[in-house]
mmCIF file of C-alpha atoms in Angstrom:
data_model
loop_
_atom_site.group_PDB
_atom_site.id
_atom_site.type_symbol
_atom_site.label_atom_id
_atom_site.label_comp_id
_atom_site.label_asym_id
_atom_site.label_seq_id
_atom_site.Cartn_x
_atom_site.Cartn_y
_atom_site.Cartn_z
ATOM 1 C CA UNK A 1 42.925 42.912 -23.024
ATOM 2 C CA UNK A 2 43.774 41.516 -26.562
ATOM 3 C CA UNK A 3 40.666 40.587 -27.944
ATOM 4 C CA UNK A 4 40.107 43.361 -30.027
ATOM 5 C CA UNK A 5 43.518 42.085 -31.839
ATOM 6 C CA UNK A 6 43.446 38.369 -31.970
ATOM 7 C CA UNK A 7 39.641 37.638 -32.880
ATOM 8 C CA UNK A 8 37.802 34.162 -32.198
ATOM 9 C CA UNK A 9 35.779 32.212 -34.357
ATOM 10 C CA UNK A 10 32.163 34.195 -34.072
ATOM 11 C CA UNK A 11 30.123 31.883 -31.734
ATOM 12 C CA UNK A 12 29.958 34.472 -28.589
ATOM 13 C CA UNK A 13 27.976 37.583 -28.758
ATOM 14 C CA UNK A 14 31.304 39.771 -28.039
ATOM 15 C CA UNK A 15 34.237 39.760 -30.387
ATOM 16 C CA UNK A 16 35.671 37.330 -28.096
ATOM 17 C CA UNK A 17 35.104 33.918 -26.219
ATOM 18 C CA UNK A 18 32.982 35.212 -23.418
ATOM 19 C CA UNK A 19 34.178 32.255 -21.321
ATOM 20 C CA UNK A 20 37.491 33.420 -21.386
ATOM 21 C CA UNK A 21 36.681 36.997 -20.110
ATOM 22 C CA UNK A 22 39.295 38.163 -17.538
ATOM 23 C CA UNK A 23 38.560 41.557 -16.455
ATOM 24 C CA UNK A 24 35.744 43.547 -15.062
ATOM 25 C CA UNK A 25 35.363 45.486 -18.914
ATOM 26 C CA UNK A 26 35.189 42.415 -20.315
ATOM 27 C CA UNK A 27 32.399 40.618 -18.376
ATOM 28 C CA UNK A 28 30.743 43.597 -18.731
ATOM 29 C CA UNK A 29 30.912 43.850 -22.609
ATOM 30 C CA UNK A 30 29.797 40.595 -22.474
ATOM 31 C CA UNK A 31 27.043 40.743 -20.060
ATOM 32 C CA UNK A 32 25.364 43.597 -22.654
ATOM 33 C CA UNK A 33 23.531 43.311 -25.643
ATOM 34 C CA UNK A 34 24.433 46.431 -26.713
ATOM 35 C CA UNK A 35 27.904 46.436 -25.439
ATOM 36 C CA UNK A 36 28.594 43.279 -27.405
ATOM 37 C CA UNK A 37 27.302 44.118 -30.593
ATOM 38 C CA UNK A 38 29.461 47.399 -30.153
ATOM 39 C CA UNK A 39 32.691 45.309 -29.189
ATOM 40 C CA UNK A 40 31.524 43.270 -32.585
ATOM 41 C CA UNK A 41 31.416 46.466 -34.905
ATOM 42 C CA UNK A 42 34.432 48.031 -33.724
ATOM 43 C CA UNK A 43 36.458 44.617 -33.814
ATOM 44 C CA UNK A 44 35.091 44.606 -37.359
ATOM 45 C CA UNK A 45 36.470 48.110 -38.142
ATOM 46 C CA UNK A 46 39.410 47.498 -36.801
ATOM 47 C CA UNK A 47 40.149 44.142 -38.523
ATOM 48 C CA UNK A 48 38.821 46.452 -41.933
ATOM 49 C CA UNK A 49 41.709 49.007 -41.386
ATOM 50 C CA UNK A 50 44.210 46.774 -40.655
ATOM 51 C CA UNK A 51 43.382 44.567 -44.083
ATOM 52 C CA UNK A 52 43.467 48.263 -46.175
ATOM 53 C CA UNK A 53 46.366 50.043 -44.496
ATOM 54 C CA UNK A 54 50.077 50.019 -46.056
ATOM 55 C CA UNK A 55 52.142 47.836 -44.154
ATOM 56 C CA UNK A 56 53.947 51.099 -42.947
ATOM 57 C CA UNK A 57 51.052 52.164 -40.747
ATOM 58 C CA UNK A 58 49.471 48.798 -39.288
ATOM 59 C CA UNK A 59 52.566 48.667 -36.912
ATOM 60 C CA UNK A 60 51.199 52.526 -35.737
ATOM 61 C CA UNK A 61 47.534 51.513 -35.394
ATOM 62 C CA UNK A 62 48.234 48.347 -33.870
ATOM 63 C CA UNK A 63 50.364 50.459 -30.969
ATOM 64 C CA UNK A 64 47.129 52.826 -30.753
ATOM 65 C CA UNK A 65 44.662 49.837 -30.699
ATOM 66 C CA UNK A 66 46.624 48.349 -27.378
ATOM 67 C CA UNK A 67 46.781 52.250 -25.616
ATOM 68 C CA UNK A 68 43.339 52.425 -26.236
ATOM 69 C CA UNK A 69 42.729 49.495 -24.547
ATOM 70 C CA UNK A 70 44.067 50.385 -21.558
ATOM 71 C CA UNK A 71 41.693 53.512 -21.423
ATOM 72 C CA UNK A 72 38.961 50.956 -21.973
ATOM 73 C CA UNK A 73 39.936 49.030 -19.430
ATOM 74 C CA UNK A 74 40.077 51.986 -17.006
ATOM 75 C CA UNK A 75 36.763 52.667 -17.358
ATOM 76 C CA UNK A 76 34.250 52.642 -14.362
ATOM 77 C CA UNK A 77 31.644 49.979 -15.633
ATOM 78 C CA UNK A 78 28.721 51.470 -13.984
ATOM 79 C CA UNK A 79 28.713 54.375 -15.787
ATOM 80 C CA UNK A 80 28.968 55.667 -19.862
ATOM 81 C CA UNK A 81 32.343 55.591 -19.970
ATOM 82 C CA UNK A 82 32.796 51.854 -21.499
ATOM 83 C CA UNK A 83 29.794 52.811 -23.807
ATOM 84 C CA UNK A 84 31.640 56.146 -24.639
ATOM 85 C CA UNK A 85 34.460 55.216 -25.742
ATOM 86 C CA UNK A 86 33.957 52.209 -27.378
ATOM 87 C CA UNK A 87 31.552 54.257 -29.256
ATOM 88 C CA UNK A 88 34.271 56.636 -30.355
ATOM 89 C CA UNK A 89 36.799 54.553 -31.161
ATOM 90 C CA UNK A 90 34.203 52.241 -33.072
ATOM 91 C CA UNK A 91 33.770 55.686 -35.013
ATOM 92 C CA UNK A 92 37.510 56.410 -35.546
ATOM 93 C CA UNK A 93 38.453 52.827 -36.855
ATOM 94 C CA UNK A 94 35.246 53.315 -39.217
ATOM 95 C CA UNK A 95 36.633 56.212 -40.812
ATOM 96 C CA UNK A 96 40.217 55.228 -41.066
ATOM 97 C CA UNK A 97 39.300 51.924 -42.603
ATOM 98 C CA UNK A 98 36.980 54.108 -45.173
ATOM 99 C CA UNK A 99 39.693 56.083 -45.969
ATOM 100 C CA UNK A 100 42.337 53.214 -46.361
ATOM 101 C CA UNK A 101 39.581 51.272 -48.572
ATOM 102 C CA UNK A 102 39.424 54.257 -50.985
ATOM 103 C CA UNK A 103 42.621 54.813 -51.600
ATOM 104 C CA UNK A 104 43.239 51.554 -52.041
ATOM 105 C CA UNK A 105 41.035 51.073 -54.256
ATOM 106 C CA UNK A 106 41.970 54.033 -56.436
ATOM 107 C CA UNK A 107 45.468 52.315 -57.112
ATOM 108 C CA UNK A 108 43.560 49.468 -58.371
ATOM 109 C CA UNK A 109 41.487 51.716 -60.761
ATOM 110 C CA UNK A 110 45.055 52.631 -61.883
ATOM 111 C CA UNK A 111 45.990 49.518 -63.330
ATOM 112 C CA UNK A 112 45.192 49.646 -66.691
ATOM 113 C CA UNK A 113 46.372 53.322 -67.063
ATOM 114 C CA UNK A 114 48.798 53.237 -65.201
ATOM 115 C CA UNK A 115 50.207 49.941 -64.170
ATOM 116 C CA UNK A 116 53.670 50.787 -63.608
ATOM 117 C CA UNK A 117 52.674 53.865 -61.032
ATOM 118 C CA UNK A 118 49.661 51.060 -59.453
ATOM 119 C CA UNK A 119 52.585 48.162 -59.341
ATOM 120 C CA UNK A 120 54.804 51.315 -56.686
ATOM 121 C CA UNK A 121 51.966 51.794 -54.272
ATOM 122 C CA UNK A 122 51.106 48.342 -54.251
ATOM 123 C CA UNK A 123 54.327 47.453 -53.357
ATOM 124 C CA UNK A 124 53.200 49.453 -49.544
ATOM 125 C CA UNK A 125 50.301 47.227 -48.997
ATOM 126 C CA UNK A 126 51.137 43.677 -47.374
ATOM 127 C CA UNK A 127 47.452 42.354 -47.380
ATOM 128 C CA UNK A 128 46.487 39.724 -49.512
ATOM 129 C CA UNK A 129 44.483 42.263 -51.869
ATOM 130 C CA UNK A 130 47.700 44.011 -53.150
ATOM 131 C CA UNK A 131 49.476 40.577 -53.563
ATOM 132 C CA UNK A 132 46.520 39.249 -55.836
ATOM 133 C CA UNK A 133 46.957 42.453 -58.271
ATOM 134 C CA UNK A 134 50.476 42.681 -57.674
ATOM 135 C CA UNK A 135 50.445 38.917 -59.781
ATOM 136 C CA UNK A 136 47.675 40.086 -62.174
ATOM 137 C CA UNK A 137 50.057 42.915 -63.186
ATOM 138 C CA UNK A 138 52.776 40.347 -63.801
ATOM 139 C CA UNK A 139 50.840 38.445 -65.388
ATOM 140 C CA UNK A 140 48.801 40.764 -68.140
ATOM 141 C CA UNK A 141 50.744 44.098 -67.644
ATOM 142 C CA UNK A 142 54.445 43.679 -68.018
ATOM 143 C CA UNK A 143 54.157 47.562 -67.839
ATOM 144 C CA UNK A 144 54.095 47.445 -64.065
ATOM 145 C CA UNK A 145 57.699 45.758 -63.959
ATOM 146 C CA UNK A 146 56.350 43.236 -61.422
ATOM 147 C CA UNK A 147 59.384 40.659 -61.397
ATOM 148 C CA UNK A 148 59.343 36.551 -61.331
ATOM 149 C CA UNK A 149 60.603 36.618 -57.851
ATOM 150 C CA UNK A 150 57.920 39.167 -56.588
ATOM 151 C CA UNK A 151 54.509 37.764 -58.572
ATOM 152 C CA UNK A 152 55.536 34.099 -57.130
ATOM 153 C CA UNK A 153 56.026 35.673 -53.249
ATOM 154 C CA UNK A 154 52.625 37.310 -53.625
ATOM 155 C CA UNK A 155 50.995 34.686 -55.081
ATOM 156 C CA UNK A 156 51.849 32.211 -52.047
ATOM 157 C CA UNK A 157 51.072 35.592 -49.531
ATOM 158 C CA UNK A 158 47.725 35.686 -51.260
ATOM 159 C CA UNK A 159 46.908 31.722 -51.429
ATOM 160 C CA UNK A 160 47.718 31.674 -47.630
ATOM 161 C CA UNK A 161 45.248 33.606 -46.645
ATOM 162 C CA UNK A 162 42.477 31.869 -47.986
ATOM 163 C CA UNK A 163 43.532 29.590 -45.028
ATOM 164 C CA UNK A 164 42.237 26.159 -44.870
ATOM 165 C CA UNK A 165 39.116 26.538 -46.702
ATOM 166 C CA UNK A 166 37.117 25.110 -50.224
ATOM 167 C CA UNK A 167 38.551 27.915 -52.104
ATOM 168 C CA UNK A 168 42.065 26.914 -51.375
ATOM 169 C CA UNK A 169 41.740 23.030 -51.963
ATOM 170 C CA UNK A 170 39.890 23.805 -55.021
ATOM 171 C CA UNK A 171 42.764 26.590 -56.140
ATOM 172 C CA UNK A 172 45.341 24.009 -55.768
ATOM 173 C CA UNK A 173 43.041 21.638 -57.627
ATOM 174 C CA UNK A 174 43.430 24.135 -60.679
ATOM 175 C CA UNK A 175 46.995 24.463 -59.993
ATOM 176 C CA UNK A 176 47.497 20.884 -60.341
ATOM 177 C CA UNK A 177 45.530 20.642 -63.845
ATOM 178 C CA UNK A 178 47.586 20.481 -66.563
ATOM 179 C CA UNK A 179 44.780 21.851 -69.078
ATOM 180 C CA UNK A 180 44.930 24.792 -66.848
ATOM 181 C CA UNK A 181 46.421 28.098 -67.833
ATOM 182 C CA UNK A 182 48.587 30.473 -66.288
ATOM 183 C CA UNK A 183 45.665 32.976 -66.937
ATOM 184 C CA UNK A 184 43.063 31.090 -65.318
ATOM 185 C CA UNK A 185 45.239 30.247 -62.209
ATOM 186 C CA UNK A 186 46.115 33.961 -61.356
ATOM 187 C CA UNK A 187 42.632 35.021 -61.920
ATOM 188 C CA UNK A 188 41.061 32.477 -59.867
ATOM 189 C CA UNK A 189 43.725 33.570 -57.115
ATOM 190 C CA UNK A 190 42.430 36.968 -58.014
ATOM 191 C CA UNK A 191 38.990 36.238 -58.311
ATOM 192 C CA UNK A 192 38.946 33.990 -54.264
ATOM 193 C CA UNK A 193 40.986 37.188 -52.784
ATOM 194 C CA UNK A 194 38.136 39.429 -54.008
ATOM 195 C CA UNK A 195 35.169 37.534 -52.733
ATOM 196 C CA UNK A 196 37.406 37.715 -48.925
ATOM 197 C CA UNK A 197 37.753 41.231 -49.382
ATOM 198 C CA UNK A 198 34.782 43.256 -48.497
ATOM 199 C CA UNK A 199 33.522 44.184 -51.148
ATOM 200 C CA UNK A 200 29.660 45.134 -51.658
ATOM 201 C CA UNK A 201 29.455 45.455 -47.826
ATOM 202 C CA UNK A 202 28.617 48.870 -46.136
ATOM 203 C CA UNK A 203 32.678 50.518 -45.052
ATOM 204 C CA UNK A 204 31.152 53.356 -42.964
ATOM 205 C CA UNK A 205 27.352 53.243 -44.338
ATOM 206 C CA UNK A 206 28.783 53.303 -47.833
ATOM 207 C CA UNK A 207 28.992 50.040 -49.976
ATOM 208 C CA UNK A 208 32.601 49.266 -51.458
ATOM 209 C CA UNK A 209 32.015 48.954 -55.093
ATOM 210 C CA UNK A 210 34.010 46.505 -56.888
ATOM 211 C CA UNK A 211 36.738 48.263 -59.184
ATOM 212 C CA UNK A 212 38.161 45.358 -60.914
ATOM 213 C CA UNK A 213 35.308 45.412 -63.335
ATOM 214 C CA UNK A 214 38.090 46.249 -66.261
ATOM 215 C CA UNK A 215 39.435 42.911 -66.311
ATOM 216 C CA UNK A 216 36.253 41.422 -68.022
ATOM 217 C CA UNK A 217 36.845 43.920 -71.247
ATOM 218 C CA UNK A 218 41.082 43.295 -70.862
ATOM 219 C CA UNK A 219 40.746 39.414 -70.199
ATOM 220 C CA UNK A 220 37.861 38.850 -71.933
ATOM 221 C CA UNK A 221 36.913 34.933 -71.983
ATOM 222 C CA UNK A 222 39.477 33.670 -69.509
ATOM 223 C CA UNK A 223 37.709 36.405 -67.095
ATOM 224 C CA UNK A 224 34.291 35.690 -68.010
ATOM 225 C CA UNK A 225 35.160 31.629 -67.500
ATOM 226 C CA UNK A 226 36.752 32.357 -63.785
ATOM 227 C CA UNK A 227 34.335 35.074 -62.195
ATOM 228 C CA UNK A 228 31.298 33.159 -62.743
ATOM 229 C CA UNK A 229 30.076 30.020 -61.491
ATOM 230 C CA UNK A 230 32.797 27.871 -59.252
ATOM 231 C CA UNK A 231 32.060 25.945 -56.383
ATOM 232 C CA UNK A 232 28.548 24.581 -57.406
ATOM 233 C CA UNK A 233 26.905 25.754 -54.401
ATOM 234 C CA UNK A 234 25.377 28.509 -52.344
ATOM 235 C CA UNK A 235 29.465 30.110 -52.307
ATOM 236 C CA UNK A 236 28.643 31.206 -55.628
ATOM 237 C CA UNK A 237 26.458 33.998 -54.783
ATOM 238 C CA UNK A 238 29.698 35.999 -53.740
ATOM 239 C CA UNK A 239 30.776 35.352 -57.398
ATOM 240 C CA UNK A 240 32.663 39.059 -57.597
ATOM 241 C CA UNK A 241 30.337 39.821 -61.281
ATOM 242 C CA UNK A 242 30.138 43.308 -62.146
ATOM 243 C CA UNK A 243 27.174 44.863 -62.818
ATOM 244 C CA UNK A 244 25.728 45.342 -66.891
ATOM 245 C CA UNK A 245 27.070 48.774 -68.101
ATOM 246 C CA UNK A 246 24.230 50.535 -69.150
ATOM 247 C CA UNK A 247 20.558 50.023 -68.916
ATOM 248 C CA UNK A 248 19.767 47.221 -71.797
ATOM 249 C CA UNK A 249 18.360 45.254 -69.226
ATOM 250 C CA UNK A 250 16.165 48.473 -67.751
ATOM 251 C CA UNK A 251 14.484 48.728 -71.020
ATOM 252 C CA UNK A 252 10.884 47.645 -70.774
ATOM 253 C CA UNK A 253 11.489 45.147 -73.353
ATOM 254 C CA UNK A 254 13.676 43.200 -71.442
ATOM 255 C CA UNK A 255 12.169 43.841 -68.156
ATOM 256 C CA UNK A 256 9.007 42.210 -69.378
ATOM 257 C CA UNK A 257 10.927 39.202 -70.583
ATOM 258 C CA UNK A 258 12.969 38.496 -67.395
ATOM 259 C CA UNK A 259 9.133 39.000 -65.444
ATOM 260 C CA UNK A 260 7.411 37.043 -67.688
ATOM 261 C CA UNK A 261 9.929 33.849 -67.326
ATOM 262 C CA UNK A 262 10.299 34.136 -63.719
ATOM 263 C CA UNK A 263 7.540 32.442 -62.375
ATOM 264 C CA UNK A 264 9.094 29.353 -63.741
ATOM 265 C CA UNK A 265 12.249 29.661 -62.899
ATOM 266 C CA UNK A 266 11.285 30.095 -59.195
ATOM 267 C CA UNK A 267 9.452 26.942 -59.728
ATOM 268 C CA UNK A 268 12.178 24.886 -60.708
ATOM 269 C CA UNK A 269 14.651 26.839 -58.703
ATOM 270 C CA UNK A 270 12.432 24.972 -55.346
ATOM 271 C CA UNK A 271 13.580 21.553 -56.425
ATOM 272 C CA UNK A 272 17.254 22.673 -57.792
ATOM 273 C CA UNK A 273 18.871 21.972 -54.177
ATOM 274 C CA UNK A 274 21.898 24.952 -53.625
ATOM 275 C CA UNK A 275 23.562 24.196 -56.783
ATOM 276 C CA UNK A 276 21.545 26.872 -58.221
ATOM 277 C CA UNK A 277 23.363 29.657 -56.925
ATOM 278 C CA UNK A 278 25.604 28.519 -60.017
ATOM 279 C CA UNK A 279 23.326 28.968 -62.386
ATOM 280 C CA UNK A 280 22.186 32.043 -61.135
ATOM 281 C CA UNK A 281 26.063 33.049 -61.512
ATOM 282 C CA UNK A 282 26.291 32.161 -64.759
ATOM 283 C CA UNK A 283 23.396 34.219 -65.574
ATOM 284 C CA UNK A 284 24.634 37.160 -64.239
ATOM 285 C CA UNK A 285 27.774 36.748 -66.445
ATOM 286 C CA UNK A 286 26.208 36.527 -69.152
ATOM 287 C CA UNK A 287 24.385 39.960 -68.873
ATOM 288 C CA UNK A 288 27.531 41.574 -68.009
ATOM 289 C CA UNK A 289 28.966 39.711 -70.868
ATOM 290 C CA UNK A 290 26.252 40.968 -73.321
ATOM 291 C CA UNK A 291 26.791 44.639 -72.580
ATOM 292 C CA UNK A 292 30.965 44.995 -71.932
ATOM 293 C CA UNK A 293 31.854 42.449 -74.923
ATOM 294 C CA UNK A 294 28.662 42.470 -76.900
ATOM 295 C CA UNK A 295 31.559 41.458 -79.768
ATOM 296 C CA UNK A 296 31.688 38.381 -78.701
ATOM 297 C CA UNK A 297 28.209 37.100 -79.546
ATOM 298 C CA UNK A 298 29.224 38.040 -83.213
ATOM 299 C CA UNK A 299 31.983 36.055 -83.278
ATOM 300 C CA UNK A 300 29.945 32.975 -81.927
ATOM 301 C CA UNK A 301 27.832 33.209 -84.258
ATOM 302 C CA UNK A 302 29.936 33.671 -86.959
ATOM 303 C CA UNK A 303 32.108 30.666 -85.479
ATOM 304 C CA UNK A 304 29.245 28.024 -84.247
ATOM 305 C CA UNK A 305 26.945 28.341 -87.061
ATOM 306 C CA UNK A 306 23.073 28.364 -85.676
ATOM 307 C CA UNK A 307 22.483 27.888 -82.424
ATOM 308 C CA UNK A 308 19.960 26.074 -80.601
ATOM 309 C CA UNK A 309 16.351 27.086 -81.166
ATOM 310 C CA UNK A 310 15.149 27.950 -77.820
ATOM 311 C CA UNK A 311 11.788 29.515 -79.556
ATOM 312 C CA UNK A 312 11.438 26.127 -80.731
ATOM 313 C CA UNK A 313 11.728 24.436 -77.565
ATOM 314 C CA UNK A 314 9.761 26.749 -75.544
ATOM 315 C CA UNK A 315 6.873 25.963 -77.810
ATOM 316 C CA UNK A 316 7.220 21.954 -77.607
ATOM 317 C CA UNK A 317 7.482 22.272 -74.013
ATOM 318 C CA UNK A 318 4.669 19.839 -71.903
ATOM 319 C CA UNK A 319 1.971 21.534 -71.374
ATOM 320 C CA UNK A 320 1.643 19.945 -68.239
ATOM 321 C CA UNK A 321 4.636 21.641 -67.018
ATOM 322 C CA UNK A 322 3.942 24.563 -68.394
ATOM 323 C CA UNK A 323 0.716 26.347 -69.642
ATOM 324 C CA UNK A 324 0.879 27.969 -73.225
ATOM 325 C CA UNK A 325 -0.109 31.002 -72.074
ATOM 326 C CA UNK A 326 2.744 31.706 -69.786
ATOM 327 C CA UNK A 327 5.222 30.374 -73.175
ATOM 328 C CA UNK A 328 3.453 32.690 -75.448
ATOM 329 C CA UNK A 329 3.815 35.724 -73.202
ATOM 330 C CA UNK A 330 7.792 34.635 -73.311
ATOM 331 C CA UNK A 331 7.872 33.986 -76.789
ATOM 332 C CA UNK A 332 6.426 37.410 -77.717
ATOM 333 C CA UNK A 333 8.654 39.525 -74.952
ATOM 334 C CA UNK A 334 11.796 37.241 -76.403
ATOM 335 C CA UNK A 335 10.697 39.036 -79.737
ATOM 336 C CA UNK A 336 10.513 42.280 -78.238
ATOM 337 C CA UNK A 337 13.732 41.859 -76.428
ATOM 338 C CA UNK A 338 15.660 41.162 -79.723
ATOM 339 C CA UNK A 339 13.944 44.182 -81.191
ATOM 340 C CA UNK A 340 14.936 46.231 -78.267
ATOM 341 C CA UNK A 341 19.067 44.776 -78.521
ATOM 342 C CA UNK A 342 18.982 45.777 -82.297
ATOM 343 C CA UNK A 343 18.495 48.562 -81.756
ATOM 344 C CA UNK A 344 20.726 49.047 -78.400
ATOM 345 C CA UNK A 345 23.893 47.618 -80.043
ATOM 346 C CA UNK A 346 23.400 49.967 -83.315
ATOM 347 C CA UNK A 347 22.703 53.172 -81.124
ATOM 348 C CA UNK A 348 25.039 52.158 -78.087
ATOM 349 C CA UNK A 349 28.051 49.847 -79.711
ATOM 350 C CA UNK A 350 27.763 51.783 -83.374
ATOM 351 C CA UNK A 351 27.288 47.591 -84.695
ATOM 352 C CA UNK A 352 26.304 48.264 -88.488
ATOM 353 C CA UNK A 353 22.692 47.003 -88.925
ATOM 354 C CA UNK A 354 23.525 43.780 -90.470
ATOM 355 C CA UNK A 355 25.669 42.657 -87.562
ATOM 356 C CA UNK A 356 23.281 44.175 -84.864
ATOM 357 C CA UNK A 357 20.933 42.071 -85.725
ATOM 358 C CA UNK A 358 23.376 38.780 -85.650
ATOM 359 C CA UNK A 359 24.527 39.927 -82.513
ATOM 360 C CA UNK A 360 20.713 40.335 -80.767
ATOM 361 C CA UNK A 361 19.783 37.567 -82.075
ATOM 362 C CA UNK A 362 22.606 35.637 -80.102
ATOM 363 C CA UNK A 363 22.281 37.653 -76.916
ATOM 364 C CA UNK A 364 18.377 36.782 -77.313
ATOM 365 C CA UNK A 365 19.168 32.842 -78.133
ATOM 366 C CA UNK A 366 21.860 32.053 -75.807
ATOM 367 C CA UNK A 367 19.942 33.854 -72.579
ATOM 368 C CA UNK A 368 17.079 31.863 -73.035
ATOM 369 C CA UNK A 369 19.058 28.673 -73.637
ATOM 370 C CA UNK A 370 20.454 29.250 -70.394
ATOM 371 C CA UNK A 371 17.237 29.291 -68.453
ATOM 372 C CA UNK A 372 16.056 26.512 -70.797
ATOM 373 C CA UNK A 373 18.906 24.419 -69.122
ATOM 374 C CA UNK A 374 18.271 25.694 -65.366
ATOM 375 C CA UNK A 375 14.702 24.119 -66.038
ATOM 376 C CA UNK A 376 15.546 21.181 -67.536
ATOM 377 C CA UNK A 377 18.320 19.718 -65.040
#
């Protein structure tokens, strides 16, 4: 009668162990296809509104979840009642965990407005979500009034529930470094909590968009150094990286440099065992990188002195390995590409010329490097 509240480990086709089933309903879920799956997708909703809902209102939907049960269990198996009502239900929990995920959600677009007013309403929630944030805001915005005594209760709320996994032995790793920050430790707690919460999945056909894409501008390097590449394995591809702003990389430019490289990065990527994933991370960092803090890349420059000559390198590479042709087309879209971010970062980030063109020049440099590297591990 409970299983839609206390799920097991996913290895039966219902949302619980099958060989456990007690009732008629229950065999019955379980002896369908279709009834399973739909025991699966409204466990799922469920479990979604009871992760998004202020702690004042999962006592109420738990007490609903158990009634409803018992009109499940009533059911005459022979008939569409079971299929009914799960259906229904399955529909209900859809759209209150929507509804919980949004507002949610538009607390957390709050914080850097409004951090005191998104530190209240975060207060309601209880889920390991709110606690993350609720230790970001002590952390970066003392604005929010989040005390000592409440940022080191959420933090532990929030490290428990990544459970006995990788993430959490690797977290306390970090917390255990002495070279580590503060910063990076509450963002990586920030960073695991995000990747558990749901986000990019479909909440009632729609896909939850990430809204802590602010932090990268706010946090800059300590945000770009924790949201990319981690755990050195396929884990990585759940890296929480925001999208580029803007369409740099839509411009045909660009497009015709990323298509003109890739055949050899899905060559090498065959050999690079799941480690890739990292790189692949990395890669999308540095794209969001190059359009939210396209600032930095004039600082490098200005800081590192020249960088490595990946021109230079693509030309020396073996032929054997790979053909001239296929370098040359990348050497001349690398050209166009730096053309193309010139101009972007003088039209789109107002750079004066001078600097527009140290800045591309960068961008250009340091994103073929980092293929360069992929290919030569």
């Amino acid at each position: 009668m409970l299983s839609l509240l206390f799920c097991a480990p996913f290895t039966f086709a219902a949302s619980f162990n099958c060989d456990k089933a007690g009732t008629v309903v229950e065999h019955a879920i379980c002896n369908s296809t279709a009834l399973s799956e739909l025991d699966v997708r409204l466990n799922d909703n469920y479990k979604l509104a009871m992760s998004n809902l202020p702690a004042s209102q999962l006592v109420q939907l738990r007490s609903s979840q158990l009634a409803w049960l018992k009109t499940r269990n009533a059911c005459d198996v022979q008939g569409d009642c079971l299929k009914s009502r799960m259906e229904q239900r399955s529909a209900k929990l859809e759209s209150l965990s929507e509804q919980a995920s949004i507002e949610l959600d538009n607390t957390l677009r709050a914080i850097p407005t409004d951090p005191l007013v998104a530190a209240k309403k975060l207060r309601e929630y209880s889920n390991p979500l709110a606690s993350a944030w609720l230790v970001y805001l002590h952390q970066f915005e003392r604005a929010g009034k989040v005390t000592d005594a409440e940022a080191d209760q959420r933090y532990q709320m929030a490290k428990d529930a990544l459970g006995d996994s990788f993430p959490h032995s690797l977290l306390i790793d970090i917390e255990k470094d002495p070279s580590a920050t503060e910063n990076r430790k509450v963002l990586t707690l920030l960073r695991m909590t995000i990747e558990n919460a749901g986000y990019l999945e479909a909440v009632a056909g729609k896909e939850r968009e990430y809204v802590h894409c602010f932090i990268f501008k706010n946090q800059d390097e300590d945000a770009y150094a924790t949201f990319g590449s981690l755990y050195g394995s396929t884990m990585d591809s759940r890296a929480p990286i925001c999208a580029p702003v803007g369409k740099l990389f839509q411009q045909p430019a660009w497009v015709q440099l990323i298509q003109s490289i890739a055949p050899e990065l899905e060559h090498f990527g065959e050999n690079a065992g799941t480690v890739r994933f990292s790189s692949y991370a990395d890669w999308r960092m540095l794209d969001l990188r190059i359009t939210v803090s396209a600032e930095d890349f004039l600082k490098s420059a200005a800081k590192n002195g020249p960088f490595r000559d990946p021109e230079k390198e693509i030309t020396d590479w073996d032929e054997k390995d790979w053909s001239k042709q296929e370098r040359d087309n990348v050497l001349k879209a690398a050209i166009m590409a730096r053309q193309t971010t010139v101009k972007w970062l003088h039209e789109e980030k107002h750079f004066p010329a001078a600097d527009a063109d140290k800045a591309a020049s960068a961008i250009v440099k340091q994103w073929l490097t980092a293929r360069l590297d992929f290919m030569s591990e």
